[in-house]
């Protein structure tokens, strides 16, 4: 469509075109021309390039760049290009301002109720009823009030408003700082994303944002294209354009058929060079993204409603999530068969628990209000027989408001709104610290899921091994060399063939560079297996560079690049006499089957029959593999000049080969891996190795790592055998067959990406063991994408990993090291424990506060703890406690216990015992104080005080004791497994100490100087000491509780289970039905006030998405990649707004009928 609009621009200068008159800034193309060019595909695009520029090199000339040398790396030129053609950067969506966050925090239901109560209370306090008749209204003012006190009626309302403001600001500030942190983290990820370009003839890695129009970029297998471009030269290049078109088939690209490469698409095979023609907002995905951005504002409003109605994931998360396979709405997943990630284990449990507590709190507060109102009405109108007089209405209303406020207070205390906060703080804190341990967390909840992991399926190369490969054995000219042979020992013909076969038949981007520091090892750049072979050439005292200069990459006649199906790579060159020679290298057992000849010691051909092959496998290949070496066969074949084969018929071309050599490549095990694996096994996590290597190599390495131990009962299978065992006669996978295999399986060798995915899916779906499995997977290749997505936690390699793998993962290991996974387990368990600690503390306070407020209100018509005091207690136990308990650093001892698994309840028996035990202690003390406290301290009783009476010492002591007990119980809460020493490691957590001491300080200020707003009157030293004494009693009582064996208390129920097994199977059966989390179904029924907690949990999810949404290119590409997959349905719609809406509809992978996941 763009070419019509721009045709005037393009065809005007036709006559002078050959003279290349500069357009803008000296370049021969305008931005508009390039944009319209990139909208064409295939033949149209080729025709356009030929008409306008002659050919691609003509386009390069117009852009003032050289197809081989690239741009001159000169800053002025690059800057000029940025000004004319734009930067490769898509401006991020504006972050929410602090005020917006404040507004969001105010949406909280509980707070709204409090605000209403406070405003009504304020309004009434300013309304003074006519004085004379007040006698008729019952004992409203017990005469204790003097004028000054009556004036102070507004204070309670004001104080409630003040505390609401506090809570709102704390919440908003938390959200704001979280968002800031994640944006920082995101920009770090983006700076790390680099792309290879040629400038001044040198290969450079530049940050994606620094690409400019006219750059010559190298594209290779596994890349995510960061800009639009036109292919100059390509080898067997296949692109997954599903993110733009929704078509799941890979598109073949070649300079003479379809040279258009688009940003946001993935390279699935092959390699090539392209000239960048559009960047940032002018690239194809950028244009669509700008459209979406334009429609985004109106959308949000509509979306808010949608979100409230069905908990749908809001627009801002939507684009991302379908690409991420994250927490997208489950039912869409069901429909489209995208690998579904269940709600994170912890969230499921928390949601359920939250709903239970919320319900209980609601019931309690309703009962409280009803009892208070009835009591008052009966006493005033029935017992005292008064009549409701019109002028008394304000006085009675004031009473009702007071009752209402008490009811709300009970609710406020019952609802643990600190829970989502604790989860978020704990996760955010861990994520920050995990950065130091080389774990870059992309999805917050992955961090906690990792603590529950029961199985890790790890790659071998690069994760368990150093990924620094070297050739250590070889079989050349009928001889098996155990170390590198001397060049003189080899026939010149063999040596020459070998050097050519290795130098030419490998990616030209792979090379060995001199070491950076004196005495260090040479640097390996590119594919490590190829580096090992090039290193072998250097060890044979030859050099690969001259060979490559003699036959540059664009002279290669045909390249069959490596992929996971072929497991080999072949290159065809044209010899000077016009004949062709094919070089091939690949996995030895695969390539040797295609060999019919072999070079003997004189370099002459000798027949190679199947019998010889079996001999060779036994005598050469198996011994090498048993030493843990990877065997690679190098072969060649000559084609005469007169009969050129059909190059597309790969099976015929790559057959009838002559074997030159078989080499054994060693990839040493990382020294720290065996210890890390031992830790995992001790922590109850099974480590399995899934590799593409030969089974003997894999078994040897697994034994070195300690994955398998001699004498144990384990299975090591090859992909073929694995498939034979798990599939029925029809070739379908059966879960029960899989269940027979996976528990003993330790090594899966020669496995294809689908095998890996099958294994992971099978383990996750299995219901055999006593608990369901939580599986972590590591991967680095493009082909690992599906398995990484399916796993509960996907780890991608930060150094060796391709963009596609990083895209599908939850955590990126920045040092590619297995030990970092163990650290992640430790942090994950720590998050889980921190949340349990917080729960243990929080629920004790909840139980006590609710019961005290409830009974107090029913017996004395007034809660012993006033609304403002309750809010302060709420602040301590929610915000501060969540900070204090959620930031406990992890210890090695976390790795000594078994994982919790999916079904274990959040609140264990021991914790239940602690909660109830401490609640009993606190209630006893408080009720004693409430009913006989005034006798003990010899003060006036605070019970049955009239409406606006001054605060009494009696109630102040109760409030103070209550807070002291909470402070000391916070120390008890640091241990949840019934340990005796609660002070263990307390000083390693400065935040905890600061908060406990800080709270104590503020409490002193509130009691001594809080006065009327806090309903406190100052206490004497003796009274303070008693309060402290009772508080310290908590620690002693904690020891008493720890003595009671949990096993005796059969009556205790655990709470906060994950969804039960039966529910699981039902859900899996209900394929087509809407699947809503069990707890959320409850919510629908009750539409409880608890929306708040859930909303906060959702906020976390949004934070995560902000973290990925924050704008630069890479984030943008991710978001767009999913949105675009739906756009092809709606391209005919007129306004951007429609586009967004339809993008947010549940067609998560429209146009992907096969339903396979799109990495």
mmCIF file of C-alpha atoms in Angstrom, residues 780-1009:
data_model
loop_
_atom_site.group_PDB
_atom_site.id
_atom_site.type_symbol
_atom_site.label_atom_id
_atom_site.label_comp_id
_atom_site.label_asym_id
_atom_site.label_seq_id
_atom_site.Cartn_x
_atom_site.Cartn_y
_atom_site.Cartn_z
ATOM 1 C CA UNK A 780 21.019 -22.476 25.229
ATOM 2 C CA UNK A 781 19.957 -23.302 21.694
ATOM 3 C CA UNK A 782 17.059 -22.075 19.626
ATOM 4 C CA UNK A 783 15.762 -25.631 19.630
ATOM 5 C CA UNK A 784 15.445 -25.572 23.438
ATOM 6 C CA UNK A 785 12.734 -22.904 23.287
ATOM 7 C CA UNK A 786 9.711 -25.219 23.649
ATOM 8 C CA UNK A 787 11.184 -27.131 26.603
ATOM 9 C CA UNK A 788 12.232 -23.910 28.344
ATOM 10 C CA UNK A 789 8.713 -22.571 27.999
ATOM 11 C CA UNK A 790 7.048 -25.754 29.175
ATOM 12 C CA UNK A 791 9.228 -26.079 32.271
ATOM 13 C CA UNK A 792 8.176 -24.539 35.575
ATOM 14 C CA UNK A 793 11.441 -22.602 35.479
ATOM 15 C CA UNK A 794 13.499 -22.177 32.332
ATOM 16 C CA UNK A 795 17.175 -21.210 32.644
ATOM 17 C CA UNK A 796 18.843 -19.780 29.563
ATOM 18 C CA UNK A 797 22.563 -19.316 29.142
ATOM 19 C CA UNK A 798 23.593 -15.681 29.181
ATOM 20 C CA UNK A 799 26.837 -16.137 27.260
ATOM 21 C CA UNK A 800 26.256 -19.044 24.909
ATOM 22 C CA UNK A 801 22.477 -18.761 24.722
ATOM 23 C CA UNK A 802 20.710 -17.603 21.582
ATOM 24 C CA UNK A 803 18.119 -14.818 21.754
ATOM 25 C CA UNK A 804 15.363 -17.323 21.163
ATOM 26 C CA UNK A 805 16.354 -19.329 24.225
ATOM 27 C CA UNK A 806 16.621 -16.212 26.391
ATOM 28 C CA UNK A 807 13.212 -15.189 25.127
ATOM 29 C CA UNK A 808 11.597 -18.420 26.310
ATOM 30 C CA UNK A 809 13.366 -18.522 29.674
ATOM 31 C CA UNK A 810 12.473 -17.270 33.149
ATOM 32 C CA UNK A 811 15.985 -16.821 34.502
ATOM 33 C CA UNK A 812 19.162 -16.075 32.583
ATOM 34 C CA UNK A 813 22.409 -17.487 33.987
ATOM 35 C CA UNK A 814 24.848 -14.702 33.279
ATOM 36 C CA UNK A 815 27.848 -16.985 33.797
ATOM 37 C CA UNK A 816 26.389 -20.128 32.132
ATOM 38 C CA UNK A 817 27.292 -22.091 35.230
ATOM 39 C CA UNK A 818 25.399 -24.909 36.890
ATOM 40 C CA UNK A 819 26.373 -23.706 40.373
ATOM 41 C CA UNK A 820 24.278 -20.588 39.810
ATOM 42 C CA UNK A 821 21.245 -22.875 39.571
ATOM 43 C CA UNK A 822 21.978 -24.160 43.067
ATOM 44 C CA UNK A 823 22.089 -20.547 44.256
ATOM 45 C CA UNK A 824 18.714 -19.998 42.607
ATOM 46 C CA UNK A 825 17.312 -22.982 44.518
ATOM 47 C CA UNK A 826 18.629 -21.520 47.739
ATOM 48 C CA UNK A 827 17.075 -18.121 47.055
ATOM 49 C CA UNK A 828 13.797 -19.689 45.981
ATOM 50 C CA UNK A 829 13.527 -21.687 49.182
ATOM 51 C CA UNK A 830 14.410 -18.594 51.111
ATOM 52 C CA UNK A 831 11.560 -16.643 49.506
ATOM 53 C CA UNK A 832 9.175 -19.425 50.424
ATOM 54 C CA UNK A 833 10.419 -19.522 53.993
ATOM 55 C CA UNK A 834 10.334 -15.733 54.319
ATOM 56 C CA UNK A 835 6.707 -15.737 53.316
ATOM 57 C CA UNK A 836 5.919 -18.521 55.763
ATOM 58 C CA UNK A 837 7.682 -16.578 58.550
ATOM 59 C CA UNK A 838 5.662 -13.545 57.711
ATOM 60 C CA UNK A 839 2.447 -15.567 57.654
ATOM 61 C CA UNK A 840 3.210 -17.102 61.010
ATOM 62 C CA UNK A 841 3.676 -13.653 62.529
ATOM 63 C CA UNK A 842 0.808 -12.014 60.684
ATOM 64 C CA UNK A 843 -1.774 -14.665 61.478
ATOM 65 C CA UNK A 844 -0.963 -14.624 65.192
ATOM 66 C CA UNK A 845 -1.649 -10.890 65.227
ATOM 67 C CA UNK A 846 -4.772 -11.369 63.137
ATOM 68 C CA UNK A 847 -6.259 -14.033 65.367
ATOM 69 C CA UNK A 848 -5.558 -12.053 68.540
ATOM 70 C CA UNK A 849 -6.635 -8.660 67.234
ATOM 71 C CA UNK A 850 -9.863 -9.959 65.737
ATOM 72 C CA UNK A 851 -10.853 -11.884 68.859
ATOM 73 C CA UNK A 852 -9.957 -8.951 71.141
ATOM 74 C CA UNK A 853 -11.846 -6.427 69.034
ATOM 75 C CA UNK A 854 -14.805 -8.770 68.683
ATOM 76 C CA UNK A 855 -15.222 -9.872 72.315
ATOM 77 C CA UNK A 856 -14.274 -6.453 73.597
ATOM 78 C CA UNK A 857 -16.919 -4.855 71.446
ATOM 79 C CA UNK A 858 -19.577 -7.347 72.475
ATOM 80 C CA UNK A 859 -18.877 -7.195 76.205
ATOM 81 C CA UNK A 860 -17.911 -3.563 76.685
ATOM 82 C CA UNK A 861 -19.535 -2.010 73.550
ATOM 83 C CA UNK A 862 -16.198 -0.574 72.605
ATOM 84 C CA UNK A 863 -13.146 -2.175 71.108
ATOM 85 C CA UNK A 864 -10.182 -2.063 73.523
ATOM 86 C CA UNK A 865 -8.035 -1.324 70.482
ATOM 87 C CA UNK A 866 -9.184 1.876 68.744
ATOM 88 C CA UNK A 867 -9.361 2.280 64.976
ATOM 89 C CA UNK A 868 -6.193 4.364 64.788
ATOM 90 C CA UNK A 869 -4.309 1.973 67.072
ATOM 91 C CA UNK A 870 -5.463 -0.918 64.941
ATOM 92 C CA UNK A 871 -4.133 0.854 61.880
ATOM 93 C CA UNK A 872 -0.780 1.314 63.595
ATOM 94 C CA UNK A 873 -0.702 -2.366 64.575
ATOM 95 C CA UNK A 874 -1.644 -3.130 61.000
ATOM 96 C CA UNK A 875 1.228 -0.992 59.771
ATOM 97 C CA UNK A 876 3.732 -2.757 62.064
ATOM 98 C CA UNK A 877 2.563 -6.189 61.230
ATOM 99 C CA UNK A 878 2.027 -5.617 57.551
ATOM 100 C CA UNK A 879 4.461 -3.212 56.074
ATOM 101 C CA UNK A 880 7.298 -3.309 58.576
ATOM 102 C CA UNK A 881 7.112 -6.986 59.397
ATOM 103 C CA UNK A 882 6.990 -7.850 55.739
ATOM 104 C CA UNK A 883 10.159 -5.796 55.248
ATOM 105 C CA UNK A 884 11.872 -7.307 58.255
ATOM 106 C CA UNK A 885 10.989 -10.947 57.683
ATOM 107 C CA UNK A 886 11.112 -10.898 53.903
ATOM 108 C CA UNK A 887 14.739 -9.802 53.764
ATOM 109 C CA UNK A 888 16.314 -12.605 55.778
ATOM 110 C CA UNK A 889 19.414 -13.748 53.874
ATOM 111 C CA UNK A 890 19.497 -17.431 52.834
ATOM 112 C CA UNK A 891 21.735 -19.947 54.585
ATOM 113 C CA UNK A 892 23.306 -23.163 53.346
ATOM 114 C CA UNK A 893 21.044 -25.114 55.706
ATOM 115 C CA UNK A 894 18.157 -24.411 53.331
ATOM 116 C CA UNK A 895 19.727 -26.977 51.030
ATOM 117 C CA UNK A 896 19.574 -29.719 53.634
ATOM 118 C CA UNK A 897 15.830 -30.292 53.448
ATOM 119 C CA UNK A 898 13.657 -31.834 50.757
ATOM 120 C CA UNK A 899 11.666 -29.532 48.451
ATOM 121 C CA UNK A 900 8.124 -28.687 49.505
ATOM 122 C CA UNK A 901 6.516 -29.641 46.205
ATOM 123 C CA UNK A 902 3.236 -28.395 44.795
ATOM 124 C CA UNK A 903 0.849 -29.821 47.335
ATOM 125 C CA UNK A 904 2.429 -28.957 50.643
ATOM 126 C CA UNK A 905 0.373 -26.411 52.590
ATOM 127 C CA UNK A 906 1.809 -22.964 53.261
ATOM 128 C CA UNK A 907 1.115 -23.241 56.955
ATOM 129 C CA UNK A 908 2.607 -26.421 58.315
ATOM 130 C CA UNK A 909 1.523 -28.103 61.545
ATOM 131 C CA UNK A 910 4.475 -26.605 63.399
ATOM 132 C CA UNK A 911 3.501 -23.142 62.248
ATOM 133 C CA UNK A 912 -0.124 -23.730 63.193
ATOM 134 C CA UNK A 913 1.057 -24.799 66.639
ATOM 135 C CA UNK A 914 3.123 -21.610 66.963
ATOM 136 C CA UNK A 915 0.278 -19.382 65.760
ATOM 137 C CA UNK A 916 -2.309 -20.851 68.113
ATOM 138 C CA UNK A 917 0.152 -21.174 70.997
ATOM 139 C CA UNK A 918 1.170 -17.536 70.873
ATOM 140 C CA UNK A 919 -2.421 -16.450 70.310
ATOM 141 C CA UNK A 920 -3.418 -18.232 73.539
ATOM 142 C CA UNK A 921 -0.670 -16.433 75.473
ATOM 143 C CA UNK A 922 -1.539 -13.019 74.062
ATOM 144 C CA UNK A 923 -5.288 -13.416 74.551
ATOM 145 C CA UNK A 924 -4.837 -14.540 78.140
ATOM 146 C CA UNK A 925 -2.723 -11.492 78.927
ATOM 147 C CA UNK A 926 -5.000 -9.030 77.140
ATOM 148 C CA UNK A 927 -8.235 -10.287 78.658
ATOM 149 C CA UNK A 928 -6.647 -10.377 82.097
ATOM 150 C CA UNK A 929 -5.632 -6.752 81.603
ATOM 151 C CA UNK A 930 -8.992 -5.811 80.154
ATOM 152 C CA UNK A 931 -11.079 -7.170 83.007
ATOM 153 C CA UNK A 932 -8.828 -6.979 86.070
ATOM 154 C CA UNK A 933 -6.051 -4.701 84.824
ATOM 155 C CA UNK A 934 -7.345 -1.642 86.655
ATOM 156 C CA UNK A 935 -7.106 -3.513 89.987
ATOM 157 C CA UNK A 936 -3.602 -4.748 89.255
ATOM 158 C CA UNK A 937 -2.257 -1.317 88.283
ATOM 159 C CA UNK A 938 -4.610 0.539 90.599
ATOM 160 C CA UNK A 939 -5.983 2.898 87.936
ATOM 161 C CA UNK A 940 -9.428 3.930 86.673
ATOM 162 C CA UNK A 941 -11.243 1.378 84.568
ATOM 163 C CA UNK A 942 -11.488 2.249 80.877
ATOM 164 C CA UNK A 943 -14.513 0.037 80.272
ATOM 165 C CA UNK A 944 -17.924 1.513 79.420
ATOM 166 C CA UNK A 945 -16.425 4.950 78.846
ATOM 167 C CA UNK A 946 -18.838 7.459 77.241
ATOM 168 C CA UNK A 947 -18.536 8.542 73.643
ATOM 169 C CA UNK A 948 -15.937 11.320 73.627
ATOM 170 C CA UNK A 949 -14.214 10.607 76.920
ATOM 171 C CA UNK A 950 -10.446 11.209 77.187
ATOM 172 C CA UNK A 951 -8.125 8.227 76.618
ATOM 173 C CA UNK A 952 -7.657 6.071 79.700
ATOM 174 C CA UNK A 953 -4.377 4.667 81.051
ATOM 175 C CA UNK A 954 -6.096 1.313 81.272
ATOM 176 C CA UNK A 955 -6.654 0.974 77.528
ATOM 177 C CA UNK A 956 -3.261 2.491 76.784
ATOM 178 C CA UNK A 957 -1.612 -0.298 78.798
ATOM 179 C CA UNK A 958 -3.580 -2.875 76.824
ATOM 180 C CA UNK A 959 -2.522 -1.291 73.516
ATOM 181 C CA UNK A 960 1.105 -0.998 74.617
ATOM 182 C CA UNK A 961 1.300 -4.583 75.904
ATOM 183 C CA UNK A 962 -0.249 -5.796 72.691
ATOM 184 C CA UNK A 963 2.407 -4.046 70.592
ATOM 185 C CA UNK A 964 5.252 -5.232 72.850
ATOM 186 C CA UNK A 965 4.073 -8.814 72.483
ATOM 187 C CA UNK A 966 4.003 -8.403 68.697
ATOM 188 C CA UNK A 967 7.558 -7.064 68.675
ATOM 189 C CA UNK A 968 8.943 -9.997 70.615
ATOM 190 C CA UNK A 969 6.833 -12.457 68.682
ATOM 191 C CA UNK A 970 8.413 -11.067 65.525
ATOM 192 C CA UNK A 971 11.701 -12.478 66.779
ATOM 193 C CA UNK A 972 10.007 -15.843 67.390
ATOM 194 C CA UNK A 973 8.628 -15.763 63.863
ATOM 195 C CA UNK A 974 12.146 -15.877 62.408
ATOM 196 C CA UNK A 975 12.110 -19.658 62.732
ATOM 197 C CA UNK A 976 9.359 -21.789 61.289
ATOM 198 C CA UNK A 977 10.629 -25.337 61.683
ATOM 199 C CA UNK A 978 10.494 -25.354 65.459
ATOM 200 C CA UNK A 979 14.160 -24.410 66.021
ATOM 201 C CA UNK A 980 15.136 -23.417 69.543
ATOM 202 C CA UNK A 981 17.550 -20.580 68.862
ATOM 203 C CA UNK A 982 15.444 -17.764 67.446
ATOM 204 C CA UNK A 983 18.367 -15.324 67.591
ATOM 205 C CA UNK A 984 20.467 -17.424 65.231
ATOM 206 C CA UNK A 985 21.993 -15.101 62.608
ATOM 207 C CA UNK A 986 19.879 -12.128 63.659
ATOM 208 C CA UNK A 987 22.725 -9.673 63.180
ATOM 209 C CA UNK A 988 23.293 -10.769 59.608
ATOM 210 C CA UNK A 989 20.018 -9.001 58.825
ATOM 211 C CA UNK A 990 20.451 -5.299 59.645
ATOM 212 C CA UNK A 991 17.013 -4.468 58.199
ATOM 213 C CA UNK A 992 15.346 -6.699 60.781
ATOM 214 C CA UNK A 993 17.191 -5.134 63.722
ATOM 215 C CA UNK A 994 16.525 -1.611 62.440
ATOM 216 C CA UNK A 995 12.826 -2.265 62.052
ATOM 217 C CA UNK A 996 12.329 -3.875 65.461
ATOM 218 C CA UNK A 997 14.207 -1.081 67.221
ATOM 219 C CA UNK A 998 12.561 1.600 65.077
ATOM 220 C CA UNK A 999 9.073 0.280 65.816
ATOM 221 C CA UNK A 1000 9.916 0.229 69.503
ATOM 222 C CA UNK A 1001 11.033 3.874 69.349
ATOM 223 C CA UNK A 1002 7.907 5.009 67.519
ATOM 224 C CA UNK A 1003 5.739 3.082 69.983
ATOM 225 C CA UNK A 1004 7.277 5.034 72.883
ATOM 226 C CA UNK A 1005 6.513 8.295 71.071
ATOM 227 C CA UNK A 1006 2.925 7.250 70.312
ATOM 228 C CA UNK A 1007 2.180 6.205 73.899
ATOM 229 C CA UNK A 1008 3.857 9.132 75.627
ATOM 230 C CA UNK A 1009 2.934 11.887 73.166
#
